[in-house]
Each structure stands twice: as C-alpha cells, then as structure tokens.
Amino acid sequence: DVAFDVTNAISHATCTTAHDLGAKAIITVTKSGVTARQLSKFRPYYPIVGCTTEENVWRQLNLSWGVVPMLIEEVEDTDALFEAAVEAAERTGLVKSGDLVVITAGVPLGISGTTNMMKVHVVGHVLLTGEGVTDQVVSARLCVCKHLESIPKRFRDGDILVVRETNNSIVEYLRRCSGIITEESGANSHAAIAGLAMDKPVITGAEHATDLLKSGAVVTLDAQTGRVSAC
C-alpha cells in the first residue's frame, strides 16, 4: 500500500529527526490514528502527542505506547492546524515556549492516509535559546550563513549574523553587524570575546541556529535572557 509506505517512511524520519535534534516531543495530527500508531511502533525516546479531531480515535490512542492523545478542533489550513496541535501539546505540560518539537501531518487536511509532511518547530514566539553575552537587546534582519565563506555575498550592514562559529577571518563583518548568534558555546568562545570587545549583543550555544533561522527574517535578539524571538 503506497499510502501506508509513505506514512511509515515519514514516521521513521520524524523519529530520527527528533532524536538527532534532541526534540522535547513529537506532535502528530492524525485523522485515523494510523500515524500516531506508526510513530509508536518505532518506540521513540520522546513523548508522542497524538492530536485528532475524532473522539473515537482520541479514545483509541490511549492504548498506543508512548502516545498522549489530545482532541482538537478541525481547521481549514496547515498553519492553523500546526498552531492548534502545538497549543494542545503545551496543555499536556510536555512542552513549553522555546522547546523544539517535530510535527508530522498530512495534506490535504482531514483525509486519512495522507501523512506526507514533517516540520521542525520551536514552541511559542521564541525561536531559539542560548547563552547570552552582555545585556543588550537588538531587533534586526538575520543573515544566516552555515559557511563563513558565504558571508560576503549575503551580509548587509546592521544584520544579525548567524553562524556556527566565528574566527578572525570575519572580524570586519563582526564589527558591522548589530548582533551575533553562534552554535558554538562557551564564555571563552571567539564570538563571546569579540562581542564583549565590540560591545555587541551575542548569543552562543544556540543549537541548530543555522537550520532553524532563516536569512531575511526580522527578529529580536535578547542577550540578557539568551532568547531569539520573532518580531
């Protein structure tokens, strides 16, 4: 059965992604309960929040290993669906604002056996957290570069620079940016020391920042709390 094979593949990929990223939970939106049961079959370390609009499915999911069933209202678009599912997960107490989760669902909505979508999501308006350096707050456009060599092509003066790590080869851009976010952690890291020397707001240890954040988005970097929030 092709639909079953796709559901199985997406479920396996969801569990693998949750493990690789250290997600707090897996959230699935399921019409028939099949996706939640498929996820359960892989015995992930993380809890599975099984959201459904069907009361009978909601009851049945209580019997599936690792699944916390939640009843949600039917919605008509994907964004609203994800929002409802995340809010349901928050009500369980398993996740909170700032936590990373992996969501799986199917499009078109409301049809059994269409699971074909996976999304990595940060709960709430907090996009990610890390270790703040200095107590400054800045709102600006993001320049996300997985490789330092791509900075000259993408960077604009005043951008918040998002990189895996910094070094002396990009000092010019560190001076011209309004803030720095790095995946590398440590108070003695190059980014932390450069931020203090240049009086820039810096967040270090922001796990998966170059995957979660997108160039061009405008965010608020709060170095005092170590949080990056959507504007």
mmCIF file of N, CA and C in Angstrom, residues 78-202:
data_model
loop_
_atom_site.group_PDB
_atom_site.id
_atom_site.type_symbol
_atom_site.label_atom_id
_atom_site.label_comp_id
_atom_site.label_asym_id
_atom_site.label_seq_id
_atom_site.Cartn_x
_atom_site.Cartn_y
_atom_site.Cartn_z
ATOM 1 N N THR A 78 -3.121 24.676 6.962
ATOM 2 C CA THR A 78 -1.999 23.992 7.604
ATOM 3 C C THR A 78 -1.439 24.774 8.781
ATOM 4 N N ASP A 79 -1.261 26.090 8.626
ATOM 5 C CA ASP A 79 -0.703 26.901 9.707
ATOM 6 C C ASP A 79 -1.581 26.835 10.951
ATOM 7 N N ALA A 80 -2.896 26.950 10.757
ATOM 8 C CA ALA A 80 -3.819 26.878 11.891
ATOM 9 C C ALA A 80 -3.788 25.494 12.524
ATOM 10 N N LEU A 81 -3.609 24.472 11.694
ATOM 11 C CA LEU A 81 -3.535 23.102 12.195
ATOM 12 C C LEU A 81 -2.318 22.919 13.092
ATOM 13 N N PHE A 82 -1.165 23.373 12.627
ATOM 14 C CA PHE A 82 0.052 23.264 13.426
ATOM 15 C C PHE A 82 -0.080 24.055 14.727
ATOM 16 N N GLU A 83 -0.665 25.244 14.624
ATOM 17 C CA GLU A 83 -0.844 26.080 15.816
ATOM 18 C C GLU A 83 -1.729 25.379 16.843
ATOM 19 N N ALA A 84 -2.831 24.778 16.380
ATOM 20 C CA ALA A 84 -3.737 24.067 17.285
ATOM 21 C C ALA A 84 -3.046 22.868 17.918
ATOM 22 N N ALA A 85 -2.240 22.165 17.129
ATOM 23 C CA ALA A 85 -1.538 20.989 17.638
ATOM 24 C C ALA A 85 -0.490 21.370 18.679
ATOM 25 N N VAL A 86 0.246 22.443 18.416
ATOM 26 C CA VAL A 86 1.271 22.892 19.367
ATOM 27 C C VAL A 86 0.623 23.376 20.663
ATOM 28 N N GLU A 87 -0.480 24.106 20.548
ATOM 29 C CA GLU A 87 -1.197 24.557 21.746
ATOM 30 C C GLU A 87 -1.688 23.365 22.559
ATOM 31 N N ALA A 88 -2.157 22.323 21.876
ATOM 32 C CA ALA A 88 -2.598 21.113 22.570
ATOM 33 C C ALA A 88 -1.427 20.458 23.299
ATOM 34 N N ALA A 89 -0.267 20.429 22.652
ATOM 35 C CA ALA A 89 0.925 19.851 23.276
ATOM 36 C C ALA A 89 1.345 20.650 24.504
ATOM 37 N N GLU A 90 1.221 21.977 24.424
ATOM 38 C CA GLU A 90 1.545 22.814 25.581
ATOM 39 C C GLU A 90 0.618 22.513 26.753
ATOM 40 N N ARG A 91 -0.650 22.230 26.451
ATOM 41 C CA ARG A 91 -1.613 21.929 27.521
ATOM 42 C C ARG A 91 -1.271 20.634 28.256
ATOM 43 N N THR A 92 -0.559 19.741 27.593
ATOM 44 C CA THR A 92 -0.166 18.496 28.262
ATOM 45 C C THR A 92 0.934 18.743 29.291
ATOM 46 N N GLY A 93 1.626 19.866 29.170
ATOM 47 C CA GLY A 93 2.740 20.151 30.065
ATOM 48 C C GLY A 93 4.046 19.516 29.612
ATOM 49 N N LEU A 94 4.014 18.812 28.485
ATOM 50 C CA LEU A 94 5.218 18.146 27.988
ATOM 51 C C LEU A 94 6.163 19.112 27.290
ATOM 52 N N VAL A 95 5.630 20.211 26.759
ATOM 53 C CA VAL A 95 6.466 21.202 26.087
ATOM 54 C C VAL A 95 6.096 22.597 26.568
ATOM 55 N N LYS A 96 7.039 23.511 26.423
ATOM 56 C CA LYS A 96 6.810 24.904 26.811
ATOM 57 C C LYS A 96 7.461 25.807 25.780
ATOM 58 N N SER A 97 7.215 27.092 25.912
ATOM 59 C CA SER A 97 7.762 28.066 24.973
ATOM 60 C C SER A 97 9.280 27.951 24.896
ATOM 61 N N GLY A 98 9.792 27.904 23.691
ATOM 62 C CA GLY A 98 11.227 27.781 23.483
ATOM 63 C C GLY A 98 11.696 26.368 23.202
ATOM 64 N N ASP A 99 10.829 25.362 23.459
ATOM 65 C CA ASP A 99 11.192 23.965 23.211
ATOM 66 C C ASP A 99 11.114 23.638 21.721
ATOM 67 N N LEU A 100 11.981 22.746 21.294
ATOM 68 C CA LEU A 100 11.965 22.289 19.910
ATOM 69 C C LEU A 100 11.133 21.013 19.808
ATOM 70 N N VAL A 101 10.233 20.959 18.830
ATOM 71 C CA VAL A 101 9.398 19.780 18.598
ATOM 72 C C VAL A 101 9.439 19.427 17.114
ATOM 73 N N VAL A 102 9.057 18.194 16.802
ATOM 74 C CA VAL A 102 8.929 17.775 15.406
ATOM 75 C C VAL A 102 7.466 17.428 15.162
ATOM 76 N N ILE A 103 6.875 18.056 14.151
ATOM 77 C CA ILE A 103 5.449 17.877 13.854
ATOM 78 C C ILE A 103 5.302 17.096 12.552
ATOM 79 N N THR A 104 4.341 16.181 12.531
ATOM 80 C CA THR A 104 4.023 15.482 11.287
ATOM 81 C C THR A 104 2.520 15.518 11.048
ATOM 82 N N ALA A 105 2.147 15.693 9.795
ATOM 83 C CA ALA A 105 0.729 15.784 9.426
ATOM 84 C C ALA A 105 0.598 15.448 7.944
ATOM 85 N N GLY A 106 -0.620 15.550 7.438
ATOM 86 C CA GLY A 106 -0.869 15.236 6.036
ATOM 87 C C GLY A 106 -1.630 16.326 5.316
ATOM 88 N N VAL A 107 -1.315 16.506 4.054
ATOM 89 C CA VAL A 107 -2.018 17.458 3.190
ATOM 90 C C VAL A 107 -2.481 16.704 1.952
ATOM 91 N N PRO A 108 -3.751 16.835 1.552
ATOM 92 C CA PRO A 108 -4.775 17.747 2.092
ATOM 93 C C PRO A 108 -5.255 17.337 3.477
ATOM 94 N N LEU A 109 -5.720 18.340 4.230
ATOM 95 C CA LEU A 109 -6.140 18.122 5.605
ATOM 96 C C LEU A 109 -7.422 17.307 5.671
ATOM 97 N N GLY A 110 -7.565 16.584 6.783
ATOM 98 C CA GLY A 110 -8.820 15.897 7.065
ATOM 99 C C GLY A 110 -9.058 14.618 6.298
ATOM 100 N N ILE A 111 -8.032 14.121 5.598
ATOM 101 C CA ILE A 111 -8.184 12.882 4.837
ATOM 102 C C ILE A 111 -7.238 11.832 5.408
ATOM 103 N N SER A 112 -7.766 10.665 5.736
ATOM 104 C CA SER A 112 -6.952 9.600 6.314
ATOM 105 C C SER A 112 -5.911 9.110 5.311
ATOM 106 N N GLY A 113 -4.731 8.753 5.835
ATOM 107 C CA GLY A 113 -3.708 8.140 4.994
ATOM 108 C C GLY A 113 -2.913 9.088 4.131
ATOM 109 N N THR A 114 -2.931 10.381 4.448
ATOM 110 C CA THR A 114 -2.206 11.348 3.606
ATOM 111 C C THR A 114 -0.958 11.910 4.281
ATOM 112 N N THR A 115 -0.484 11.291 5.348
ATOM 113 C CA THR A 115 0.677 11.821 6.061
ATOM 114 C C THR A 115 1.859 11.974 5.103
ATOM 115 N N ASN A 116 2.286 13.213 4.899
ATOM 116 C CA ASN A 116 3.346 13.480 3.921
ATOM 117 C C ASN A 116 4.174 14.706 4.277
ATOM 118 N N MET A 117 4.057 15.165 5.513
ATOM 119 C CA MET A 117 4.713 16.415 5.886
ATOM 120 C C MET A 117 5.372 16.289 7.257
ATOM 121 N N MET A 118 6.568 16.850 7.364
ATOM 122 C CA MET A 118 7.269 16.901 8.644
ATOM 123 C C MET A 118 7.836 18.302 8.818
ATOM 124 N N LYS A 119 7.750 18.833 10.022
ATOM 125 C CA LYS A 119 8.222 20.194 10.279
ATOM 126 C C LYS A 119 8.931 20.253 11.623
ATOM 127 N N VAL A 120 10.105 20.885 11.636
ATOM 128 C CA VAL A 120 10.800 21.176 12.889
ATOM 129 C C VAL A 120 10.331 22.544 13.354
ATOM 130 N N HIS A 121 9.894 22.632 14.600
ATOM 131 C CA HIS A 121 9.208 23.841 15.072
ATOM 132 C C HIS A 121 9.674 24.181 16.483
ATOM 133 N N VAL A 122 9.784 25.469 16.766
ATOM 134 C CA VAL A 122 10.076 25.934 18.124
ATOM 135 C C VAL A 122 8.796 26.487 18.720
ATOM 136 N N VAL A 123 8.417 25.987 19.883
ATOM 137 C CA VAL A 123 7.149 26.352 20.514
ATOM 138 C C VAL A 123 7.149 27.825 20.905
ATOM 139 N N GLY A 124 6.015 28.492 20.666
ATOM 140 C CA GLY A 124 5.856 29.890 21.054
ATOM 141 C C GLY A 124 6.553 30.832 20.093
ATOM 142 N N HIS A 125 6.663 32.093 20.495
ATOM 143 C CA HIS A 125 7.301 33.099 19.655
ATOM 144 C C HIS A 125 8.814 33.092 19.825
ATOM 145 N N VAL A 126 9.299 32.311 20.813
ATOM 146 C CA VAL A 126 10.739 32.179 20.999
ATOM 147 C C VAL A 126 11.265 31.213 19.947
ATOM 148 N N LEU A 127 12.163 31.684 19.098
ATOM 149 C CA LEU A 127 12.667 30.860 18.004
ATOM 150 C C LEU A 127 13.762 29.918 18.459
ATOM 151 N N LEU A 128 14.596 30.379 19.376
ATOM 152 C CA LEU A 128 15.616 29.513 19.971
ATOM 153 C C LEU A 128 16.222 30.201 21.183
ATOM 154 N N THR A 129 16.955 29.430 21.958
ATOM 155 C CA THR A 129 17.604 29.966 23.156
ATOM 156 C C THR A 129 19.071 29.551 23.172
ATOM 157 N N GLY A 130 19.860 30.309 23.909
ATOM 158 C CA GLY A 130 21.275 30.003 24.051
ATOM 159 C C GLY A 130 21.825 30.712 25.270
ATOM 160 N N GLU A 131 23.125 30.964 25.254
ATOM 161 C CA GLU A 131 23.790 31.638 26.373
ATOM 162 C C GLU A 131 24.061 33.087 25.975
ATOM 163 N N GLY A 132 23.429 34.015 26.676
ATOM 164 C CA GLY A 132 23.586 35.420 26.341
ATOM 165 C C GLY A 132 24.898 36.004 26.822
ATOM 166 N N VAL A 133 25.466 36.875 26.012
ATOM 167 C CA VAL A 133 26.678 37.613 26.374
ATOM 168 C C VAL A 133 26.335 39.095 26.291
ATOM 169 N N THR A 134 26.622 39.845 27.318
ATOM 170 C CA THR A 134 26.203 41.242 27.531
ATOM 171 C C THR A 134 24.711 41.262 27.838
ATOM 172 N N ASP A 135 24.172 42.455 28.081
ATOM 173 C CA ASP A 135 22.750 42.553 28.442
ATOM 174 C C ASP A 135 21.982 43.394 27.426
ATOM 175 N N GLN A 136 22.472 43.434 26.206
ATOM 176 C CA GLN A 136 21.846 44.268 25.181
ATOM 177 C C GLN A 136 20.727 43.538 24.448
ATOM 178 N N VAL A 137 19.821 44.322 23.877
ATOM 179 C CA VAL A 137 18.712 43.802 23.073
ATOM 180 C C VAL A 137 18.718 44.540 21.737
ATOM 181 N N VAL A 138 18.552 43.797 20.646
ATOM 182 C CA VAL A 138 18.522 44.423 19.327
ATOM 183 C C VAL A 138 17.514 43.697 18.441
ATOM 184 N N SER A 139 16.845 44.447 17.585
ATOM 185 C CA SER A 139 15.947 43.866 16.580
ATOM 186 C C SER A 139 16.502 44.208 15.203
ATOM 187 N N ALA A 140 16.681 43.191 14.377
ATOM 188 C CA ALA A 140 17.271 43.419 13.054
ATOM 189 C C ALA A 140 17.032 42.213 12.153
ATOM 190 N N ARG A 141 17.453 42.380 10.913
ATOM 191 C CA ARG A 141 17.343 41.311 9.908
ATOM 192 C C ARG A 141 18.419 40.257 10.159
ATOM 193 N N LEU A 142 18.086 38.996 9.862
ATOM 194 C CA LEU A 142 19.044 37.911 10.028
ATOM 195 C C LEU A 142 19.855 37.676 8.757
ATOM 196 N N CYS A 143 21.121 37.374 8.940
ATOM 197 C CA CYS A 143 21.974 36.879 7.868
ATOM 198 C C CYS A 143 22.507 35.527 8.337
ATOM 199 N N VAL A 144 21.940 34.448 7.798
ATOM 200 C CA VAL A 144 22.285 33.095 8.242
ATOM 201 C C VAL A 144 23.278 32.480 7.266
ATOM 202 N N CYS A 145 24.430 32.073 7.780
ATOM 203 C CA CYS A 145 25.478 31.502 6.929
ATOM 204 C C CYS A 145 26.052 30.250 7.590
ATOM 205 N N LYS A 146 25.803 29.104 6.969
ATOM 206 C CA LYS A 146 26.371 27.865 7.506
ATOM 207 C C LYS A 146 27.881 27.818 7.305
ATOM 208 N N HIS A 147 28.338 28.490 6.268
ATOM 209 C CA HIS A 147 29.771 28.531 5.978
ATOM 210 C C HIS A 147 30.225 29.986 5.945
ATOM 211 N N LEU A 148 31.322 30.278 6.617
ATOM 212 C CA LEU A 148 31.799 31.661 6.722
ATOM 213 C C LEU A 148 32.103 32.264 5.355
ATOM 214 N N GLU A 149 32.454 31.406 4.386
ATOM 215 C CA GLU A 149 32.802 31.905 3.052
ATOM 216 C C GLU A 149 31.620 32.577 2.349
ATOM 217 N N SER A 150 30.400 32.268 2.792
ATOM 218 C CA SER A 150 29.216 32.833 2.125
ATOM 219 C C SER A 150 28.796 34.187 2.699
ATOM 220 N N ILE A 151 29.454 34.635 3.768
ATOM 221 C CA ILE A 151 29.072 35.901 4.404
ATOM 222 C C ILE A 151 29.179 37.097 3.451
ATOM 223 N N PRO A 152 30.276 37.276 2.708
ATOM 224 C CA PRO A 152 30.387 38.472 1.847
ATOM 225 C C PRO A 152 29.234 38.633 0.864
ATOM 226 N N LYS A 153 28.673 37.527 0.377
ATOM 227 C CA LYS A 153 27.591 37.602 -0.605
ATOM 228 C C LYS A 153 26.245 37.919 0.040
ATOM 229 N N ARG A 154 26.070 37.517 1.285
ATOM 230 C CA ARG A 154 24.749 37.617 1.915
ATOM 231 C C ARG A 154 24.607 38.774 2.902
ATOM 232 N N PHE A 155 25.696 39.221 3.457
ATOM 233 C CA PHE A 155 25.635 40.163 4.581
ATOM 234 C C PHE A 155 25.285 41.584 4.149
ATOM 235 N N ARG A 156 24.444 42.222 4.965
ATOM 236 C CA ARG A 156 24.169 43.655 4.831
ATOM 237 C C ARG A 156 24.521 44.324 6.157
ATOM 238 N N ASP A 157 25.017 45.532 6.086
ATOM 239 C CA ASP A 157 25.359 46.252 7.317
ATOM 240 C C ASP A 157 24.159 46.290 8.259
ATOM 241 N N GLY A 158 24.412 45.992 9.534
ATOM 242 C CA GLY A 158 23.344 46.029 10.534
ATOM 243 C C GLY A 158 22.632 44.713 10.739
ATOM 244 N N ASP A 159 22.946 43.701 9.910
ATOM 245 C CA ASP A 159 22.333 42.379 10.089
ATOM 246 C C ASP A 159 22.761 41.748 11.412
ATOM 247 N N ILE A 160 21.921 40.849 11.912
ATOM 248 C CA ILE A 160 22.335 39.943 12.982
ATOM 249 C C ILE A 160 22.961 38.736 12.292
ATOM 250 N N LEU A 161 24.202 38.462 12.598
ATOM 251 C CA LEU A 161 24.942 37.399 11.933
ATOM 252 C C LEU A 161 24.722 36.068 12.657
ATOM 253 N N VAL A 162 24.281 35.055 11.910
ATOM 254 C CA VAL A 162 24.029 33.725 12.478
ATOM 255 C C VAL A 162 24.976 32.734 11.814
ATOM 256 N N VAL A 163 25.899 32.179 12.607
ATOM 257 C CA VAL A 163 26.915 31.265 12.076
ATOM 258 C C VAL A 163 27.158 30.131 13.070
ATOM 259 N N ARG A 164 27.839 29.117 12.606
ATOM 260 C CA ARG A 164 28.178 28.015 13.509
ATOM 261 C C ARG A 164 29.234 28.453 14.519
ATOM 262 N N GLU A 165 30.218 29.217 14.041
ATOM 263 C CA GLU A 165 31.269 29.748 14.907
ATOM 264 C C GLU A 165 31.907 30.941 14.210
ATOM 265 N N THR A 166 32.661 31.707 14.958
ATOM 266 C CA THR A 166 33.353 32.856 14.373
ATOM 267 C C THR A 166 34.860 32.680 14.521
ATOM 268 N N ASN A 167 35.597 33.438 13.713
ATOM 269 C CA ASN A 167 37.054 33.488 13.868
ATOM 270 C C ASN A 167 37.546 34.823 13.315
ATOM 271 N N ASN A 168 38.849 35.025 13.341
ATOM 272 C CA ASN A 168 39.403 36.325 12.949
ATOM 273 C C ASN A 168 39.200 36.663 11.472
ATOM 274 N N SER A 169 38.860 35.665 10.652
ATOM 275 C CA SER A 169 38.691 35.930 9.219
ATOM 276 C C SER A 169 37.449 36.769 8.923
ATOM 277 N N ILE A 170 36.516 36.854 9.886
ATOM 278 C CA ILE A 170 35.280 37.620 9.640
ATOM 279 C C ILE A 170 35.136 38.800 10.602
ATOM 280 N N VAL A 171 36.249 39.265 11.160
ATOM 281 C CA VAL A 171 36.205 40.380 12.116
ATOM 282 C C VAL A 171 35.532 41.610 11.511
ATOM 283 N N GLU A 172 35.789 41.862 10.227
ATOM 284 C CA GLU A 172 35.180 43.022 9.558
ATOM 285 C C GLU A 172 33.651 42.967 9.663
ATOM 286 N N TYR A 173 33.078 41.781 9.462
ATOM 287 C CA TYR A 173 31.620 41.635 9.494
ATOM 288 C C TYR A 173 31.086 41.640 10.926
ATOM 289 N N LEU A 174 31.903 41.188 11.866
ATOM 290 C CA LEU A 174 31.503 41.258 13.274
ATOM 291 C C LEU A 174 31.381 42.711 13.714
ATOM 292 N N ARG A 175 32.254 43.566 13.189
ATOM 293 C CA ARG A 175 32.188 44.993 13.530
ATOM 294 C C ARG A 175 30.943 45.645 12.926
ATOM 295 N N ARG A 176 30.565 45.209 11.729
ATOM 296 C CA ARG A 176 29.460 45.849 11.004
ATOM 297 C C ARG A 176 28.084 45.267 11.337
ATOM 298 N N CYS A 177 28.046 44.136 12.011
ATOM 299 C CA CYS A 177 26.750 43.528 12.351
ATOM 300 C C CYS A 177 26.172 44.176 13.604
ATOM 301 N N SER A 178 24.874 43.952 13.844
ATOM 302 C CA SER A 178 24.242 44.510 15.048
ATOM 303 C C SER A 178 24.161 43.490 16.170
ATOM 304 N N GLY A 179 24.440 42.228 15.860
ATOM 305 C CA GLY A 179 24.418 41.178 16.871
ATOM 306 C C GLY A 179 24.955 39.887 16.287
ATOM 307 N N ILE A 180 25.286 38.946 17.167
ATOM 308 C CA ILE A 180 25.900 37.690 16.731
ATOM 309 C C ILE A 180 25.196 36.520 17.414
ATOM 310 N N ILE A 181 24.884 35.493 16.632
ATOM 311 C CA ILE A 181 24.328 34.246 17.170
ATOM 312 C C ILE A 181 25.194 33.107 16.649
ATOM 313 N N THR A 182 25.716 32.282 17.560
ATOM 314 C CA THR A 182 26.542 31.150 17.131
ATOM 315 C C THR A 182 26.059 29.847 17.764
ATOM 316 N N GLU A 183 26.325 28.751 17.061
ATOM 317 C CA GLU A 183 26.036 27.432 17.609
ATOM 318 C C GLU A 183 27.120 27.017 18.600
ATOM 319 N N GLU A 184 28.326 27.506 18.387
ATOM 320 C CA GLU A 184 29.429 27.207 19.304
ATOM 321 C C GLU A 184 29.130 27.826 20.671
ATOM 322 N N SER A 185 29.390 27.081 21.728
ATOM 323 C CA SER A 185 29.090 27.578 23.074
ATOM 324 C C SER A 185 30.369 27.935 23.820
ATOM 325 N N GLY A 186 30.180 28.604 24.949
ATOM 326 C CA GLY A 186 31.315 28.898 25.813
ATOM 327 C C GLY A 186 31.581 30.375 25.991
ATOM 328 N N ALA A 187 31.805 30.759 27.258
ATOM 329 C CA ALA A 187 32.108 32.157 27.570
ATOM 330 C C ALA A 187 33.453 32.575 26.997
ATOM 331 N N ASN A 188 34.303 31.587 26.706
ATOM 332 C CA ASN A 188 35.621 31.891 26.150
ATOM 333 C C ASN A 188 35.680 31.672 24.638
ATOM 334 N N SER A 189 34.519 31.475 24.019
ATOM 335 C CA SER A 189 34.499 31.285 22.568
ATOM 336 C C SER A 189 34.871 32.588 21.869
ATOM 337 N N HIS A 190 35.271 32.474 20.619
ATOM 338 C CA HIS A 190 35.677 33.657 19.846
ATOM 339 C C HIS A 190 34.550 34.675 19.781
ATOM 340 N N ALA A 191 33.306 34.210 19.541
ATOM 341 C CA ALA A 191 32.164 35.124 19.413
ATOM 342 C C ALA A 191 31.892 35.868 20.711
ATOM 343 N N ALA A 192 31.984 35.167 21.837
ATOM 344 C CA ALA A 192 31.725 35.799 23.134
ATOM 345 C C ALA A 192 32.762 36.879 23.424
ATOM 346 N N ILE A 193 34.016 36.567 23.169
ATOM 347 C CA ILE A 193 35.089 37.533 23.424
ATOM 348 C C ILE A 193 34.973 38.727 22.473
ATOM 349 N N ALA A 194 34.678 38.444 21.199
ATOM 350 C CA ALA A 194 34.534 39.526 20.215
ATOM 351 C C ALA A 194 33.350 40.415 20.560
ATOM 352 N N GLY A 195 32.254 39.815 20.994
ATOM 353 C CA GLY A 195 31.068 40.583 21.359
ATOM 354 C C GLY A 195 31.323 41.527 22.513
ATOM 355 N N LEU A 196 32.031 41.033 23.510
ATOM 356 C CA LEU A 196 32.368 41.881 24.663
ATOM 357 C C LEU A 196 33.306 43.009 24.243
ATOM 358 N N ALA A 197 34.284 42.686 23.415
ATOM 359 C CA ALA A 197 35.258 43.697 22.982
ATOM 360 C C ALA A 197 34.609 44.766 22.114
ATOM 361 N N MET A 198 33.628 44.363 21.305
ATOM 362 C CA MET A 198 32.976 45.297 20.380
ATOM 363 C C MET A 198 31.662 45.839 20.914
ATOM 364 N N ASP A 199 31.307 45.427 22.119
ATOM 365 C CA ASP A 199 30.058 45.860 22.752
ATOM 366 C C ASP A 199 28.846 45.504 21.885
ATOM 367 N N LYS A 200 28.780 44.226 21.492
ATOM 368 C CA LYS A 200 27.677 43.722 20.664
ATOM 369 C C LYS A 200 26.877 42.690 21.464
ATOM 370 N N PRO A 201 25.560 42.627 21.257
ATOM 371 C CA PRO A 201 24.790 41.546 21.873
ATOM 372 C C PRO A 201 25.117 40.224 21.184
ATOM 373 N N VAL A 202 25.386 39.204 21.980
ATOM 374 C CA VAL A 202 25.790 37.907 21.439
ATOM 375 C C VAL A 202 25.033 36.791 22.150
#
